[in-house]
Structures are given as structure tokens and as C-alpha cells.
Amino acid sequence: MKIENLKKVNLGHYPTPLEKMENLSKELGKGELFIKRDDTTGPAFGGNKTRKLEYLFQEAIETGCTAVLTFGGTQTNHGRATVGAAIKLGLKPILILTGADPGYLSGNLTLDALMGADIYFVPEEKDEEAVADEVIRKYEAEGDKVYSVPVGGSNCLGAAGYIISVKEILEQMKERDLTINHVVCTVGSMGTYAGLLIGAKYFNAPFDVIAVPVKPGEKNAEVLEYANEVCVYFDLGITIAEEDIKIAYGPASAPYAGEEYNKPDPITRDAIMMLAKSEAILLDPTYTGKTFRGFVELIQAGDWIKSNENAMFIHTGGVMALWTKEHLDDMQEQLRMNCKTTKV
Ligand SMILES: *Cc1c(COP(=O)(O)O)cnc(C)c1O
């Protein structure tokens, strides 16, 4: 079956808005800059995971599952989006989270708890797969059938979400007669970036797709392998070549990924404040903040994104992570410097 005809459940609102960033375009003084608001997909604040989950939940329902289990860190956006999707579709949401119970439910955990998810906190030293097997056996003994979604929803089937999103982008460009030369997104568990890369090639898009990693380490080889696995899985008749993969790591002295995953540095927070102050669009500290810093620096440098070219940033969501105690604590000083507070 052609990938365009692949069945999915409906969870998100599409097309997501494609907005021109007028103020930011002026501020940077290069080409026209756009943003694709995949932070607005829904449900439960959605984000990029919704596009993948539509295909995965289709399979869950087709196979008669009554509960859905997935994995992530304690603040996983993917987990929260999966809980939201499960609730909408009447399935039981189960989260296997790596990390100790923080003892205080903030950010995504607040939302998971509000939606009544079953949450298992697994200490770092324990094997979460083994824990998941045990948990699944427990639910199955009680009569449930459990569908297991991999980390980030990034298996072959999940990648369909972002492959198909390219069709949506191309339709919006056509409707509004827009030229977009580059699309920039985050690369984490890879479903988003690989999907966009494949979609761009499969649908003959006029743009290339550039990704910014959110944790230190080389990522090109992994993306290449996964993307080609997906091409074979869907029998797309295309292959992704090494030179199709454009991952921007940033300067060695201050890489875009920062020191570690989920740890934004002051440069990342500056980038978050830059977009907040120019467009009133809010980014998250773990993924889109780091990616947006890369986006701005790529435009300023003019190598990959030339000064007369137009670029689009994909906002993949996750803003609720800003309201976790650790990020708020980290940010206090910089926040004060970014605004004017007056004691009256
Ligand atoms: C998961 C996530 C990403 C990364 O997407 P992958 O498909 O896992 O590479 C980017 N941004 C946000 C906000 C996310 O939650």
C-alpha cells in the first residue's frame, strides 16, 4: 500500500499553522523566516509526537489493545502526548519513566497525573525493558492487552507521521505561493528528522532538511541507518544518501547540544528569549531552544542557509518543560535580566 493511503487515527489538528516570523526576519536581515507550529497539534498540548502516534494507535486499536505503554525520562513530552492520545481513544495509559520519583509533580508530570496515567518510576540502574515486561504481564493478567510504543514513537511505522507531514507543508507552500529553501528541526529519537528527510525526497520537496541534535555525540550514521530502514519498510523506492543528512553540531567550544541532554546553557536560554521577545512564540529548554539557537546561528553564518534564502523552523512542542523546578531555578537570574521588575 502506498504510504499516502496508510490508515491512521485522527488525533491532531491539521494543517498546523505555518506562520511568517516578520519581526525575526527583520531582526536577522537575511531571507524570509517561517515557523511550522507543530506545537499546536494537540491533544494534551500535542507536539511532534502526535503525528507519529496517529499511526501507532491505529495499530494498537486494530490489534485489539486496551492499554498503551511507553517509555521516557520523567519529563518526557512523548509520554505525555501518548497519555493524551490514549485518553482520547479510550485506552489505559501506562508510563515507564527512567529516573527516581522526584517527589514533586511538575511540568509534564503534572499533566500525566491530571490525566490519570499509571506511572512507574524506574531507577537509572534498573533495566526499564525488564520492568516493562513485568508490568505488561501484570495488566494482561487483569485482562488488558497492552500495546508498547517505543521511545519517542520512533520505529518505522511512527516515522510515517513526518513523512506525510511534508505533503502538508508542500500544500501550504503552494496555496500561499511560498518559497522555502531549508527546513530546520530537532533530532532526538530521530522519527521527526528521518521522516522529514524521507518525505522531502519522496515528495520532491524544493527544500533540504537540517537537524540540530539535543545531546552530545555524532548522529549522522544512526540517522542514515534508521532512515533507510524506514524506506525499505514502506517500500518507498528511494534511499537516503550520506550527503542528504545535514546535522548542524555547532562550534566545538559551545555545541548546540550543550553539555548534556535536558540541560540548556545560557546561550540556549538567550535564544529562547530572542524568539519570545521578537515573536511571542515560546520554546522549550530541552529540544526546541537548542534547535532554535542552531537555526539563528546557521542563518547568521550564511554557509548552509544563504543570505537570500528562506528557512522554516519546525516547532515540535514541549514548552511545559519550562515549568519544572530545576529549569525555573536555573533560569531565575537570566529571567530577571531579561525583563524590568519594579518594586512599588
Ligand atoms: C521528542 C521531541 C523532539 C525530538 O523528536 P524526535 O522525533 O524524537 O527526534 C523534538 N522536540 C520536542 C519538543 C520533543 O518532545
PDB file of C-alpha atoms in Angstrom, residues 182-298:
ATOM      1  CA  HIS A 182      15.536  24.987   4.154  1.00  0.00           C
ATOM      2  CA  VAL A 183      13.606  23.276   6.923  1.00  0.00           C
ATOM      3  CA  VAL A 184      15.241  23.042  10.352  1.00  0.00           C
ATOM      4  CA  CYS A 185      14.173  20.610  13.099  1.00  0.00           C
ATOM      5  CA  THR A 186      15.467  18.788  16.163  1.00  0.00           C
ATOM      6  CA  VAL A 187      16.950  15.308  16.050  1.00  0.00           C
ATOM      7  CA  GLY A 188      16.355  13.195  19.167  1.00  0.00           C
ATOM      8  CA  SER A 189      14.900   9.720  18.767  1.00  0.00           C
ATOM      9  CA  MET A 190      15.045  10.539  15.001  1.00  0.00           C
ATOM     10  CA  GLY A 191      11.462   9.907  13.851  1.00  0.00           C
ATOM     11  CA  THR A 192      10.907  13.562  13.095  1.00  0.00           C
ATOM     12  CA  TYR A 193      14.132  14.257  11.236  1.00  0.00           C
ATOM     13  CA  ALA A 194      14.235  10.963   9.347  1.00  0.00           C
ATOM     14  CA  GLY A 195      10.565  11.367   8.444  1.00  0.00           C
ATOM     15  CA  LEU A 196      11.106  14.869   7.080  1.00  0.00           C
ATOM     16  CA  LEU A 197      14.236  13.804   5.162  1.00  0.00           C
ATOM     17  CA  ILE A 198      12.425  10.881   3.571  1.00  0.00           C
ATOM     18  CA  GLY A 199       9.278  12.926   2.930  1.00  0.00           C
ATOM     19  CA  ALA A 200      11.298  15.685   1.265  1.00  0.00           C
ATOM     20  CA  LYS A 201      12.876  13.189  -1.113  1.00  0.00           C
ATOM     21  CA  TYR A 202       9.731  11.124  -1.695  1.00  0.00           C
ATOM     22  CA  PHE A 203       7.525  14.145  -2.463  1.00  0.00           C
ATOM     23  CA  ASN A 204      10.270  16.051  -4.361  1.00  0.00           C
ATOM     24  CA  ALA A 205      10.294  18.993  -1.978  1.00  0.00           C
ATOM     25  CA  PRO A 206      12.296  22.073  -3.003  1.00  0.00           C
ATOM     26  CA  PHE A 207      13.945  22.279   0.445  1.00  0.00           C
ATOM     27  CA  ASP A 208      16.631  20.360   2.293  1.00  0.00           C
ATOM     28  CA  VAL A 209      16.178  19.374   5.917  1.00  0.00           C
ATOM     29  CA  ILE A 210      18.731  20.353   8.542  1.00  0.00           C
ATOM     30  CA  ALA A 211      18.699  18.969  12.087  1.00  0.00           C
ATOM     31  CA  VAL A 212      20.191  20.066  15.379  1.00  0.00           C
ATOM     32  CA  PRO A 213      20.987  17.366  17.970  1.00  0.00           C
ATOM     33  CA  VAL A 214      19.948  17.757  21.600  1.00  0.00           C
ATOM     34  CA  LYS A 215      22.548  15.576  23.208  1.00  0.00           C
ATOM     35  CA  PRO A 216      26.290  15.450  22.564  1.00  0.00           C
ATOM     36  CA  GLY A 217      27.612  12.852  20.132  1.00  0.00           C
ATOM     37  CA  GLU A 218      27.712  12.005  16.453  1.00  0.00           C
ATOM     38  CA  LYS A 219      24.308  11.203  14.988  1.00  0.00           C
ATOM     39  CA  ASN A 220      24.760  11.002  11.176  1.00  0.00           C
ATOM     40  CA  ALA A 221      25.384   7.243  10.937  1.00  0.00           C
ATOM     41  CA  GLU A 222      22.417   6.398  13.149  1.00  0.00           C
ATOM     42  CA  VAL A 223      20.054   8.618  11.128  1.00  0.00           C
ATOM     43  CA  LEU A 224      21.305   7.114   7.856  1.00  0.00           C
ATOM     44  CA  GLU A 225      20.660   3.565   9.047  1.00  0.00           C
ATOM     45  CA  TYR A 226      17.226   4.299  10.508  1.00  0.00           C
ATOM     46  CA  ALA A 227      16.060   6.385   7.539  1.00  0.00           C
ATOM     47  CA  ASN A 228      16.929   3.636   5.075  1.00  0.00           C
ATOM     48  CA  GLU A 229      15.270   1.030   7.249  1.00  0.00           C
ATOM     49  CA  VAL A 230      12.103   3.155   7.067  1.00  0.00           C
ATOM     50  CA  CYS A 231      12.387   3.492   3.258  1.00  0.00           C
ATOM     51  CA  VAL A 232      12.536  -0.309   2.957  1.00  0.00           C
ATOM     52  CA  TYR A 233       9.726  -0.856   5.493  1.00  0.00           C
ATOM     53  CA  PHE A 234       7.342   1.289   3.451  1.00  0.00           C
ATOM     54  CA  ASP A 235       8.795   0.145   0.112  1.00  0.00           C
ATOM     55  CA  LEU A 236       9.205   3.762  -0.975  1.00  0.00           C
ATOM     56  CA  GLY A 237      11.628   3.091  -3.817  1.00  0.00           C
ATOM     57  CA  ILE A 238      14.065   5.734  -2.593  1.00  0.00           C
ATOM     58  CA  THR A 239      17.202   5.669  -0.466  1.00  0.00           C
ATOM     59  CA  ILE A 240      18.684   8.321   1.768  1.00  0.00           C
ATOM     60  CA  ALA A 241      22.315   9.088   0.948  1.00  0.00           C
ATOM     61  CA  GLU A 242      25.002  10.229   3.359  1.00  0.00           C
ATOM     62  CA  GLU A 243      25.005  13.674   1.764  1.00  0.00           C
ATOM     63  CA  ASP A 244      21.238  14.097   2.315  1.00  0.00           C
ATOM     64  CA  ILE A 245      21.848  14.150   6.054  1.00  0.00           C
ATOM     65  CA  LYS A 246      22.691  17.623   7.303  1.00  0.00           C
ATOM     66  CA  ILE A 247      23.185  17.745  11.034  1.00  0.00           C
ATOM     67  CA  ALA A 248      24.476  21.009  12.459  1.00  0.00           C
ATOM     68  CA  TYR A 249      26.534  20.405  15.592  1.00  0.00           C
ATOM     69  CA  GLY A 250      27.674  23.979  16.180  1.00  0.00           C
ATOM     70  CA  PRO A 251      31.073  25.212  17.337  1.00  0.00           C
ATOM     71  CA  ALA A 252      33.217  22.651  19.212  1.00  0.00           C
ATOM     72  CA  SER A 253      33.684  25.113  22.065  1.00  0.00           C
ATOM     73  CA  ALA A 254      29.922  25.577  22.544  1.00  0.00           C
ATOM     74  CA  PRO A 255      27.966  22.894  20.656  1.00  0.00           C
ATOM     75  CA  TYR A 256      24.234  23.355  20.091  1.00  0.00           C
ATOM     76  CA  ALA A 257      23.530  20.193  22.117  1.00  0.00           C
ATOM     77  CA  GLY A 258      25.148  21.808  25.145  1.00  0.00           C
ATOM     78  CA  GLU A 259      26.784  19.845  27.933  1.00  0.00           C
ATOM     79  CA  GLU A 260      24.143  17.173  28.138  1.00  0.00           C
ATOM     80  CA  TYR A 261      20.565  16.248  27.321  1.00  0.00           C
ATOM     81  CA  ASN A 262      17.908  18.335  29.061  1.00  0.00           C
ATOM     82  CA  LYS A 263      20.489  20.875  30.211  1.00  0.00           C
ATOM     83  CA  PRO A 264      20.150  24.205  28.423  1.00  0.00           C
ATOM     84  CA  ASP A 265      23.085  26.581  28.735  1.00  0.00           C
ATOM     85  CA  PRO A 266      22.766  30.381  28.920  1.00  0.00           C
ATOM     86  CA  ILE A 267      23.207  30.653  25.115  1.00  0.00           C
ATOM     87  CA  THR A 268      20.193  28.376  24.631  1.00  0.00           C
ATOM     88  CA  ARG A 269      18.169  30.445  27.069  1.00  0.00           C
ATOM     89  CA  ASP A 270      19.190  33.595  25.189  1.00  0.00           C
ATOM     90  CA  ALA A 271      17.807  32.005  22.019  1.00  0.00           C
ATOM     91  CA  ILE A 272      14.550  31.153  23.811  1.00  0.00           C
ATOM     92  CA  MET A 273      14.297  34.779  24.970  1.00  0.00           C
ATOM     93  CA  MET A 274      15.106  36.068  21.494  1.00  0.00           C
ATOM     94  CA  LEU A 275      12.096  34.312  19.944  1.00  0.00           C
ATOM     95  CA  ALA A 276       9.870  35.158  22.908  1.00  0.00           C
ATOM     96  CA  LYS A 277      10.758  38.847  22.539  1.00  0.00           C
ATOM     97  CA  SER A 278      10.522  39.004  18.756  1.00  0.00           C
ATOM     98  CA  GLU A 279       7.502  36.779  18.012  1.00  0.00           C
ATOM     99  CA  ALA A 280       5.826  35.869  21.338  1.00  0.00           C
ATOM    100  CA  ILE A 281       6.491  32.229  20.482  1.00  0.00           C
ATOM    101  CA  LEU A 282       7.705  30.150  23.394  1.00  0.00           C
ATOM    102  CA  LEU A 283      10.242  27.354  23.081  1.00  0.00           C
ATOM    103  CA  ASP A 284      11.238  24.523  25.398  1.00  0.00           C
ATOM    104  CA  PRO A 285      14.589  24.204  27.168  1.00  0.00           C
ATOM    105  CA  THR A 286      15.344  20.617  26.118  1.00  0.00           C
ATOM    106  CA  TYR A 287      14.698  20.460  22.365  1.00  0.00           C
ATOM    107  CA  THR A 288      13.425  23.479  20.509  1.00  0.00           C
ATOM    108  CA  GLY A 289      15.516  26.031  22.456  1.00  0.00           C
ATOM    109  CA  LYS A 290      18.761  24.351  21.435  1.00  0.00           C
ATOM    110  CA  THR A 291      17.485  23.845  17.895  1.00  0.00           C
ATOM    111  CA  PHE A 292      16.408  27.446  17.531  1.00  0.00           C
ATOM    112  CA  ARG A 293      19.844  28.616  18.632  1.00  0.00           C
ATOM    113  CA  GLY A 294      21.250  26.493  15.788  1.00  0.00           C
ATOM    114  CA  PHE A 295      18.668  27.942  13.380  1.00  0.00           C
ATOM    115  CA  VAL A 296      19.706  31.520  14.196  1.00  0.00           C
ATOM    116  CA  GLU A 297      23.430  30.782  14.030  1.00  0.00           C
ATOM    117  CA  LEU A 298      23.084  28.942  10.711  1.00  0.00           C
TER     118      LEU A 298
END
